[in-house]
């Protein structure tokens, strides 16, 4: 047997050949099949920016390997692809190039689709969707109107996050460390009228069902739980001295209420102006509020600001003690949490303690630890642990945990408080003031008020004959042909809503539409969605943990309650792949460290690019780019290709007989073959460790070379070699499909490789003929034994203690015990 170095691996011709064949035969088209278990594999769909990048390549290669692996295991696989096509980049590019966003978007889709096909991804392209197509967003608008009628959508004036650069509002989840998630520029507060989805109606379910998502990374679940932020506590009313208004606070520590020294309210609290009016504090408060709002927007998420506040000039009354409590506006109070007002107990909250020290406010201890007496004038930090109540009137002596319930019950009895559960999660503001998005299907009538667009009049389509404003402002508010309409209620003159939806709305249900992309009678075909959903494996970046993944979970529950779906959760399993790193940082155009996949495909071929992206790192970890790594992947494929081509005679010999008397090399190679199958199965089924799976196949290839080399004293037989080569091709098929399909044909197979079942290992074949056992004396290696598999522990112990090399380290000492670790080691303790 030989390996001919002159063999040429023409990857371009091979890859183009198989891609054309797959496309012509619609090899990966998914159709219902009750005889096979379904498997829905989905990667987060791309934004059509113009070119795919290495992050795309890695993400979609991971998904494609899983899809192909599952097909070979006998699953009926749905693996679709589409385009998250609305959004600011298309609009900004259209402005820059003086074109319509639709033209720019569809040109990019055409180009990127060619790139994806060139990578050999096994998509069912018949299910392709683009969210900017009115055949898609028409149904989204229908769902919007149904949500409105169900009370899940409302409009209100509120303080919103405004990005001046993008000329639009952002949801809370889209403000990252005070900056716009899209352009990284500072976000400022602005009062505007907007539309909101009542995601808070689903807060309990969204939180509780995190516990059911066993196939999700705990990191992602922790981020969602924290964002939803459920807290149990008490809501207490504090009367404002000299005012008819009251200040309602939420606290998780009602047991400390007798120790309230001051009240903290958020700068955005609606009573701020009222509280400082006529007190002489108006200017100070106004300046502090404005400065704090701006600082909050620019503040980094993990940055702890210096605690600051300003006295409003007003007091409230503690309903338990009747004492006056000064009211401060403080920079650490969040309007979106609880009621925007927080009672401050410096003795038992560190933040309040630091604030009280700074502004010389009293510190009253109301919880004492056992066997210790704290003094508010001398303590150096807040005491936050459980204890016994003191200075708390009739509740003195109660354990603090029990006192929470009793103090809350007292407030309820007297009518100034109650138990309450609150959430950090806020309703989802979906109004955007840009053009390139799905129009919000609502109509404003002076006589009838706000009305949803009737279903028969949907979709409300974006105009195609528009000139975009260079400033980025939407042309829709000034476009009479768009906003002028008639009221569906009275038939009179009315104005169409000119805001568009947040583009995260489109990505919140696209996975469901893939199950029935051509359905024309509604958003979803219930039979098709039941056939395929939920998604069995979803793949995407961890940066979407809060935004997209939370919204998709919410939207799934809404579609369920509207009768379109029967599932509670959209994604059964979630894989969050790492980033592609080069020169120590994430690849990006701005850093000048981008590697163009098209250049790599031209130089090395798609299979080499796929192999490198899988081998360089486990999928969950960042991939450190290496030119040498790409070259190494290429060399490996050439090595396998040369071996197969150079030894074709063993694959084309129809008279090849079974070797009834396999030699030692046959046994070694067959054992290695089946151990490799076992190893790859374990690696793929355990968190998709493609890198170690590939490493195992590489070891098998090394064995094939060494056991068939010309200089070898004894060769493995042709039948065993053929089994080894076929196993290599089967195991690599999901990873480098063009390469393996081509060689599979060369080895005499008529049936395509992708229709060939995934191999199973022979449990007998993987057993070792001999085992090497380490022998330790008091934990130190003193010898090794070669033994037969299955030897009993007592026999093994006798061999160990009588071994000459081991015996000298025992030096006649008494053996206290002997520890046997099956098939690995013996430790003699003397």
mmCIF file of N, CA and C in Angstrom, residues 394-494:
data_model
loop_
_atom_site.group_PDB
_atom_site.id
_atom_site.type_symbol
_atom_site.label_atom_id
_atom_site.label_comp_id
_atom_site.label_asym_id
_atom_site.label_seq_id
_atom_site.Cartn_x
_atom_site.Cartn_y
_atom_site.Cartn_z
ATOM 1 N N UNK A 394 -43.906 47.646 69.245
ATOM 2 C CA UNK A 394 -44.520 46.392 69.670
ATOM 3 C C UNK A 394 -43.889 45.160 69.032
ATOM 4 N N UNK A 395 -42.984 45.377 68.062
ATOM 5 C CA UNK A 395 -42.354 44.242 67.389
ATOM 6 C C UNK A 395 -40.988 43.893 67.980
ATOM 7 N N UNK A 396 -40.583 44.608 69.039
ATOM 8 C CA UNK A 396 -39.305 44.325 69.696
ATOM 9 C C UNK A 396 -39.216 42.864 70.115
ATOM 10 N N UNK A 397 -38.051 42.280 69.919
ATOM 11 C CA UNK A 397 -37.798 40.909 70.333
ATOM 12 C C UNK A 397 -38.117 39.866 69.294
ATOM 13 N N UNK A 398 -38.824 40.251 68.222
ATOM 14 C CA UNK A 398 -39.124 39.299 67.159
ATOM 15 C C UNK A 398 -37.878 38.998 66.328
ATOM 16 N N UNK A 399 -37.775 37.772 65.848
ATOM 17 C CA UNK A 399 -36.736 37.452 64.866
ATOM 18 C C UNK A 399 -37.027 38.230 63.590
ATOM 19 N N UNK A 400 -35.994 38.762 62.970
ATOM 20 C CA UNK A 400 -36.192 39.670 61.830
ATOM 21 C C UNK A 400 -36.951 39.020 60.679
ATOM 22 N N UNK A 401 -36.708 37.740 60.421
ATOM 23 C CA UNK A 401 -37.391 37.074 59.309
ATOM 24 C C UNK A 401 -38.889 36.969 59.587
ATOM 25 N N UNK A 402 -39.248 36.583 60.800
ATOM 26 C CA UNK A 402 -40.663 36.494 61.163
ATOM 27 C C UNK A 402 -41.303 37.869 61.205
ATOM 28 N N UNK A 403 -40.524 38.891 61.574
ATOM 29 C CA UNK A 403 -41.071 40.250 61.702
ATOM 30 C C UNK A 403 -41.510 40.816 60.360
ATOM 31 N N UNK A 404 -40.900 40.368 59.271
ATOM 32 C CA UNK A 404 -41.291 40.869 57.944
ATOM 33 C C UNK A 404 -42.777 40.659 57.708
ATOM 34 N N UNK A 405 -43.236 39.450 57.960
ATOM 35 C CA UNK A 405 -44.637 39.130 57.715
ATOM 36 C C UNK A 405 -45.563 39.884 58.665
ATOM 37 N N UNK A 406 -45.185 39.982 59.942
ATOM 38 C CA UNK A 406 -46.049 40.628 60.928
ATOM 39 C C UNK A 406 -46.139 42.132 60.689
ATOM 40 N N UNK A 407 -45.032 42.753 60.330
ATOM 41 C CA UNK A 407 -45.048 44.201 60.090
ATOM 42 C C UNK A 407 -45.848 44.522 58.826
ATOM 43 N N UNK A 408 -45.732 43.670 57.808
ATOM 44 C CA UNK A 408 -46.521 43.860 56.585
ATOM 45 C C UNK A 408 -48.006 43.655 56.874
ATOM 46 N N UNK A 409 -48.330 42.637 57.672
ATOM 47 C CA UNK A 409 -49.730 42.376 58.023
ATOM 48 C C UNK A 409 -50.328 43.545 58.799
ATOM 49 N N UNK A 410 -49.527 44.178 59.651
ATOM 50 C CA UNK A 410 -49.985 45.354 60.411
ATOM 51 C C UNK A 410 -50.355 46.487 59.459
ATOM 52 N N UNK A 411 -49.514 46.702 58.425
ATOM 53 C CA UNK A 411 -49.786 47.759 57.443
ATOM 54 C C UNK A 411 -51.075 47.475 56.683
ATOM 55 N N UNK A 412 -51.284 46.209 56.323
ATOM 56 C CA UNK A 412 -52.509 45.845 55.607
ATOM 57 C C UNK A 412 -53.738 46.045 56.485
ATOM 58 N N UNK A 413 -53.607 45.686 57.743
ATOM 59 C CA UNK A 413 -54.719 45.839 58.689
ATOM 60 C C UNK A 413 -55.104 47.300 58.867
ATOM 61 N N UNK A 414 -54.096 48.168 58.917
ATOM 62 C CA UNK A 414 -54.344 49.598 59.143
ATOM 63 C C UNK A 414 -54.628 50.353 57.840
ATOM 64 N N UNK A 415 -54.455 49.683 56.702
ATOM 65 C CA UNK A 415 -54.822 50.303 55.434
ATOM 66 C C UNK A 415 -53.769 51.159 54.771
ATOM 67 N N UNK A 416 -52.508 51.052 55.195
ATOM 68 C CA UNK A 416 -51.464 51.856 54.546
ATOM 69 C C UNK A 416 -50.382 51.001 53.884
ATOM 70 N N UNK A 417 -50.652 49.713 53.698
ATOM 71 C CA UNK A 417 -49.657 48.862 53.047
ATOM 72 C C UNK A 417 -50.219 47.510 52.687
ATOM 73 N N UNK A 418 -49.397 46.716 51.972
ATOM 74 C CA UNK A 418 -49.807 45.375 51.549
ATOM 75 C C UNK A 418 -48.583 44.606 51.065
ATOM 76 N N UNK A 419 -48.754 43.296 50.969
ATOM 77 C CA UNK A 419 -47.709 42.475 50.351
ATOM 78 C C UNK A 419 -47.673 42.745 48.850
ATOM 79 N N UNK A 420 -46.470 42.674 48.266
ATOM 80 C CA UNK A 420 -46.382 42.907 46.835
ATOM 81 C C UNK A 420 -45.165 42.188 46.256
ATOM 82 N N UNK A 421 -45.337 41.710 45.040
ATOM 83 C CA UNK A 421 -44.222 41.166 44.269
ATOM 84 C C UNK A 421 -43.939 42.129 43.130
ATOM 85 N N UNK A 422 -42.697 42.477 42.944
ATOM 86 C CA UNK A 422 -42.339 43.424 41.891
ATOM 87 C C UNK A 422 -41.254 42.823 41.003
ATOM 88 N N UNK A 423 -41.089 43.398 39.843
ATOM 89 C CA UNK A 423 -40.127 42.885 38.862
ATOM 90 C C UNK A 423 -39.238 44.015 38.353
ATOM 91 N N UNK A 424 -38.018 43.640 38.044
ATOM 92 C CA UNK A 424 -37.121 44.593 37.381
ATOM 93 C C UNK A 424 -37.530 44.786 35.918
ATOM 94 N N UNK A 425 -38.102 43.744 35.328
ATOM 95 C CA UNK A 425 -38.506 43.763 33.921
ATOM 96 C C UNK A 425 -39.521 44.871 33.663
ATOM 97 N N UNK A 426 -39.302 45.636 32.601
ATOM 98 C CA UNK A 426 -40.236 46.685 32.179
ATOM 99 C C UNK A 426 -40.895 46.266 30.874
ATOM 100 N N UNK A 427 -42.036 46.867 30.568
ATOM 101 C CA UNK A 427 -42.687 46.585 29.291
ATOM 102 C C UNK A 427 -41.791 47.000 28.125
ATOM 103 N N UNK A 428 -41.938 46.291 27.031
ATOM 104 C CA UNK A 428 -41.056 46.427 25.864
ATOM 105 C C UNK A 428 -41.557 47.558 24.966
ATOM 106 N N UNK A 429 -40.800 48.647 24.928
ATOM 107 C CA UNK A 429 -41.123 49.759 24.035
ATOM 108 C C UNK A 429 -40.685 49.431 22.620
ATOM 109 N N UNK A 430 -41.644 49.365 21.686
ATOM 110 C CA UNK A 430 -41.322 48.865 20.338
ATOM 111 C C UNK A 430 -41.432 49.950 19.256
ATOM 112 N N UNK A 431 -41.753 51.180 19.631
ATOM 113 C CA UNK A 431 -41.872 52.251 18.630
ATOM 114 C C UNK A 431 -40.497 52.718 18.189
ATOM 115 N N UNK A 432 -40.308 52.808 16.877
ATOM 116 C CA UNK A 432 -39.058 53.324 16.340
ATOM 117 C C UNK A 432 -39.385 54.420 15.324
ATOM 118 N N UNK A 433 -38.537 55.442 15.290
ATOM 119 C CA UNK A 433 -38.822 56.615 14.463
ATOM 120 C C UNK A 433 -38.012 56.587 13.164
ATOM 121 N N UNK A 434 -37.753 55.385 12.685
ATOM 122 C CA UNK A 434 -37.025 55.228 11.433
ATOM 123 C C UNK A 434 -37.933 54.605 10.379
ATOM 124 N N UNK A 435 -37.498 54.678 9.130
ATOM 125 C CA UNK A 435 -38.315 54.220 8.008
ATOM 126 C C UNK A 435 -38.280 52.711 7.821
ATOM 127 N N UNK A 436 -37.082 52.114 7.865
ATOM 128 C CA UNK A 436 -36.915 50.734 7.419
ATOM 129 C C UNK A 436 -37.288 49.743 8.528
ATOM 130 N N UNK A 437 -38.589 49.569 8.689
ATOM 131 C CA UNK A 437 -39.129 48.639 9.668
ATOM 132 C C UNK A 437 -40.586 48.371 9.342
ATOM 133 N N UNK A 438 -41.162 47.421 10.034
ATOM 134 C CA UNK A 438 -42.567 47.098 9.781
ATOM 135 C C UNK A 438 -43.465 48.209 10.320
ATOM 136 N N UNK A 439 -44.303 48.819 9.467
ATOM 137 C CA UNK A 439 -45.201 49.877 9.948
ATOM 138 C C UNK A 439 -46.131 49.365 11.049
ATOM 139 N N UNK A 440 -46.326 50.184 12.073
ATOM 140 C CA UNK A 440 -47.252 49.826 13.151
ATOM 141 C C UNK A 440 -48.676 50.011 12.634
ATOM 142 N N UNK A 441 -49.498 48.957 12.634
ATOM 143 C CA UNK A 441 -50.813 48.994 11.971
ATOM 144 C C UNK A 441 -51.911 49.629 12.834
ATOM 145 N N UNK A 442 -51.748 50.909 13.138
ATOM 146 C CA UNK A 442 -52.736 51.624 13.946
ATOM 147 C C UNK A 442 -53.116 52.928 13.249
ATOM 148 N N UNK A 443 -54.339 53.379 13.519
ATOM 149 C CA UNK A 443 -54.883 54.593 12.900
ATOM 150 C C UNK A 443 -55.392 55.522 13.995
ATOM 151 N N UNK A 444 -55.095 56.820 13.863
ATOM 152 C CA UNK A 444 -55.507 57.822 14.841
ATOM 153 C C UNK A 444 -56.653 58.649 14.253
ATOM 154 N N UNK A 445 -57.781 58.616 14.938
ATOM 155 C CA UNK A 445 -58.959 59.362 14.497
ATOM 156 C C UNK A 445 -59.377 60.327 15.607
ATOM 157 N N UNK A 446 -59.607 61.607 15.262
ATOM 158 C CA UNK A 446 -60.001 62.599 16.270
ATOM 159 C C UNK A 446 -61.331 62.236 16.914
ATOM 160 N N UNK A 447 -62.201 61.543 16.185
ATOM 161 C CA UNK A 447 -63.527 61.209 16.691
ATOM 162 C C UNK A 447 -63.538 59.867 17.430
ATOM 163 N N UNK A 448 -62.918 58.854 16.836
ATOM 164 C CA UNK A 448 -63.000 57.496 17.385
ATOM 165 C C UNK A 448 -61.793 57.097 18.229
ATOM 166 N N UNK A 449 -60.750 57.919 18.217
ATOM 167 C CA UNK A 449 -59.537 57.565 18.944
ATOM 168 C C UNK A 449 -58.656 56.636 18.133
ATOM 169 N N UNK A 450 -57.849 55.874 18.847
ATOM 170 C CA UNK A 450 -56.909 54.970 18.185
ATOM 171 C C UNK A 450 -57.623 53.692 17.772
ATOM 172 N N UNK A 451 -57.419 53.290 16.513
ATOM 173 C CA UNK A 451 -58.078 52.104 15.966
ATOM 174 C C UNK A 451 -57.046 51.203 15.270
ATOM 175 N N UNK A 452 -57.154 49.871 15.444
ATOM 176 C CA UNK A 452 -56.271 48.980 14.680
ATOM 177 C C UNK A 452 -56.713 48.917 13.226
ATOM 178 N N UNK A 453 -55.743 48.744 12.348
ATOM 179 C CA UNK A 453 -56.060 48.561 10.930
ATOM 180 C C UNK A 453 -56.798 47.234 10.770
ATOM 181 N N UNK A 454 -57.934 47.211 10.093
ATOM 182 C CA UNK A 454 -58.664 45.942 9.898
ATOM 183 C C UNK A 454 -57.806 44.910 9.173
ATOM 184 N N UNK A 455 -58.018 43.643 9.491
ATOM 185 C CA UNK A 455 -57.228 42.558 8.904
ATOM 186 C C UNK A 455 -57.280 42.575 7.384
ATOM 187 N N UNK A 456 -58.436 42.939 6.823
ATOM 188 C CA UNK A 456 -58.582 42.931 5.363
ATOM 189 C C UNK A 456 -57.712 43.981 4.687
ATOM 190 N N UNK A 457 -57.288 45.003 5.444
ATOM 191 C CA UNK A 457 -56.473 46.080 4.873
ATOM 192 C C UNK A 457 -54.981 45.875 5.094
ATOM 193 N N UNK A 458 -54.612 44.755 5.686
ATOM 194 C CA UNK A 458 -53.195 44.453 5.902
ATOM 195 C C UNK A 458 -52.626 43.759 4.667
ATOM 196 N N UNK A 459 -51.336 43.948 4.361
ATOM 197 C CA UNK A 459 -50.384 44.684 5.189
ATOM 198 C C UNK A 459 -50.405 46.195 4.944
ATOM 199 N N UNK A 460 -49.994 46.947 5.951
ATOM 200 C CA UNK A 460 -49.659 48.357 5.752
ATOM 201 C C UNK A 460 -48.229 48.360 5.218
ATOM 202 N N UNK A 461 -48.074 48.704 3.961
ATOM 203 C CA UNK A 461 -46.783 48.540 3.294
ATOM 204 C C UNK A 461 -45.970 49.820 3.304
ATOM 205 N N UNK A 462 -44.667 49.630 3.365
ATOM 206 C CA UNK A 462 -43.763 50.765 3.238
ATOM 207 C C UNK A 462 -43.786 51.264 1.797
ATOM 208 N N UNK A 463 -43.781 52.575 1.592
ATOM 209 C CA UNK A 463 -43.761 53.108 0.227
ATOM 210 C C UNK A 463 -42.415 52.856 -0.446
ATOM 211 N N UNK A 464 -42.464 52.663 -1.739
ATOM 212 C CA UNK A 464 -41.231 52.426 -2.511
ATOM 213 C C UNK A 464 -40.720 53.684 -3.190
ATOM 214 N N UNK A 465 -41.595 54.710 -3.299
ATOM 215 C CA UNK A 465 -41.219 55.938 -4.013
ATOM 216 C C UNK A 465 -40.880 57.047 -3.022
ATOM 217 N N UNK A 466 -39.858 56.836 -2.229
ATOM 218 C CA UNK A 466 -39.501 57.826 -1.205
ATOM 219 C C UNK A 466 -38.042 58.250 -1.358
ATOM 220 N N UNK A 467 -37.758 59.408 -0.816
ATOM 221 C CA UNK A 467 -36.388 59.926 -0.744
ATOM 222 C C UNK A 467 -36.028 60.026 0.726
ATOM 223 N N UNK A 468 -35.043 59.273 1.160
ATOM 224 C CA UNK A 468 -34.681 59.282 2.571
ATOM 225 C C UNK A 468 -33.953 60.562 2.939
ATOM 226 N N UNK A 469 -34.213 61.019 4.154
ATOM 227 C CA UNK A 469 -33.604 62.247 4.674
ATOM 228 C C UNK A 469 -32.163 61.981 5.084
ATOM 229 N N UNK A 470 -31.264 62.869 4.736
ATOM 230 C CA UNK A 470 -29.854 62.704 5.074
ATOM 231 C C UNK A 470 -29.618 62.691 6.577
ATOM 232 N N UNK A 471 -30.529 63.303 7.339
ATOM 233 C CA UNK A 471 -30.382 63.335 8.795
ATOM 234 C C UNK A 471 -30.730 61.995 9.427
ATOM 235 N N UNK A 472 -31.400 61.135 8.679
ATOM 236 C CA UNK A 472 -31.825 59.856 9.223
ATOM 237 C C UNK A 472 -33.248 59.853 9.720
ATOM 238 N N UNK A 473 -33.888 61.006 9.764
ATOM 239 C CA UNK A 473 -35.276 61.064 10.221
ATOM 240 C C UNK A 473 -36.190 60.386 9.204
ATOM 241 N N UNK A 474 -37.190 59.706 9.730
ATOM 242 C CA UNK A 474 -38.114 58.987 8.860
ATOM 243 C C UNK A 474 -38.933 59.952 8.011
ATOM 244 N N UNK A 475 -39.129 59.643 6.726
ATOM 245 C CA UNK A 475 -39.965 60.493 5.869
ATOM 246 C C UNK A 475 -41.465 60.251 6.076
ATOM 247 N N UNK A 476 -41.828 59.191 6.789
ATOM 248 C CA UNK A 476 -43.238 58.805 6.889
ATOM 249 C C UNK A 476 -44.133 59.873 7.521
ATOM 250 N N UNK A 477 -43.690 60.594 8.597
ATOM 251 C CA UNK A 477 -44.577 61.601 9.189
ATOM 252 C C UNK A 477 -44.931 62.741 8.236
ATOM 253 N N UNK A 478 -44.131 62.948 7.189
ATOM 254 C CA UNK A 478 -44.382 64.032 6.240
ATOM 255 C C UNK A 478 -44.837 63.546 4.867
ATOM 256 N N UNK A 479 -45.143 62.276 4.768
ATOM 257 C CA UNK A 479 -45.512 61.687 3.488
ATOM 258 C C UNK A 479 -47.029 61.477 3.464
ATOM 259 N N UNK A 480 -47.751 62.431 2.843
ATOM 260 C CA UNK A 480 -49.211 62.380 2.873
ATOM 261 C C UNK A 480 -49.770 61.090 2.278
ATOM 262 N N UNK A 481 -49.123 60.618 1.226
ATOM 263 C CA UNK A 481 -49.618 59.403 0.581
ATOM 264 C C UNK A 481 -49.573 58.205 1.528
ATOM 265 N N UNK A 482 -48.764 58.317 2.572
ATOM 266 C CA UNK A 482 -48.683 57.232 3.552
ATOM 267 C C UNK A 482 -49.602 57.480 4.743
ATOM 268 N N UNK A 483 -49.495 58.654 5.366
ATOM 269 C CA UNK A 483 -50.201 58.835 6.624
ATOM 270 C C UNK A 483 -51.677 59.197 6.470
ATOM 271 N N UNK A 484 -52.084 59.758 5.321
ATOM 272 C CA UNK A 484 -53.500 60.086 5.148
ATOM 273 C C UNK A 484 -54.312 58.817 4.878
ATOM 274 N N UNK A 485 -55.350 58.618 5.675
ATOM 275 C CA UNK A 485 -56.192 57.433 5.528
ATOM 276 C C UNK A 485 -57.586 57.738 6.068
ATOM 277 N N UNK A 486 -58.430 56.738 6.103
ATOM 278 C CA UNK A 486 -59.779 56.905 6.655
ATOM 279 C C UNK A 486 -59.941 56.031 7.885
ATOM 280 N N UNK A 487 -60.760 56.485 8.798
ATOM 281 C CA UNK A 487 -60.989 55.760 10.043
ATOM 282 C C UNK A 487 -61.835 54.515 9.765
ATOM 283 N N UNK A 488 -61.413 53.344 10.241
ATOM 284 C CA UNK A 488 -62.215 52.132 10.029
ATOM 285 C C UNK A 488 -63.504 52.138 10.846
ATOM 286 N N UNK A 489 -63.587 53.068 11.816
ATOM 287 C CA UNK A 489 -64.779 53.133 12.633
ATOM 288 C C UNK A 489 -65.861 54.020 12.043
ATOM 289 N N UNK A 490 -65.499 55.302 11.775
ATOM 290 C CA UNK A 490 -66.502 56.262 11.310
ATOM 291 C C UNK A 490 -66.373 56.593 9.832
ATOM 292 N N UNK A 491 -65.285 56.201 9.201
ATOM 293 C CA UNK A 491 -65.088 56.490 7.784
ATOM 294 C C UNK A 491 -64.571 57.884 7.521
ATOM 295 N N UNK A 492 -64.323 58.662 8.584
ATOM 296 C CA UNK A 492 -63.825 60.022 8.426
ATOM 297 C C UNK A 492 -62.327 60.074 8.219
ATOM 298 N N UNK A 493 -61.816 61.306 8.087
ATOM 299 C CA UNK A 493 -60.382 61.493 7.884
ATOM 300 C C UNK A 493 -59.622 61.016 9.128
ATOM 301 N N UNK A 494 -58.496 60.382 8.888
ATOM 302 C CA UNK A 494 -57.679 59.866 9.993
ATOM 303 C C UNK A 494 -56.211 59.864 9.575
#
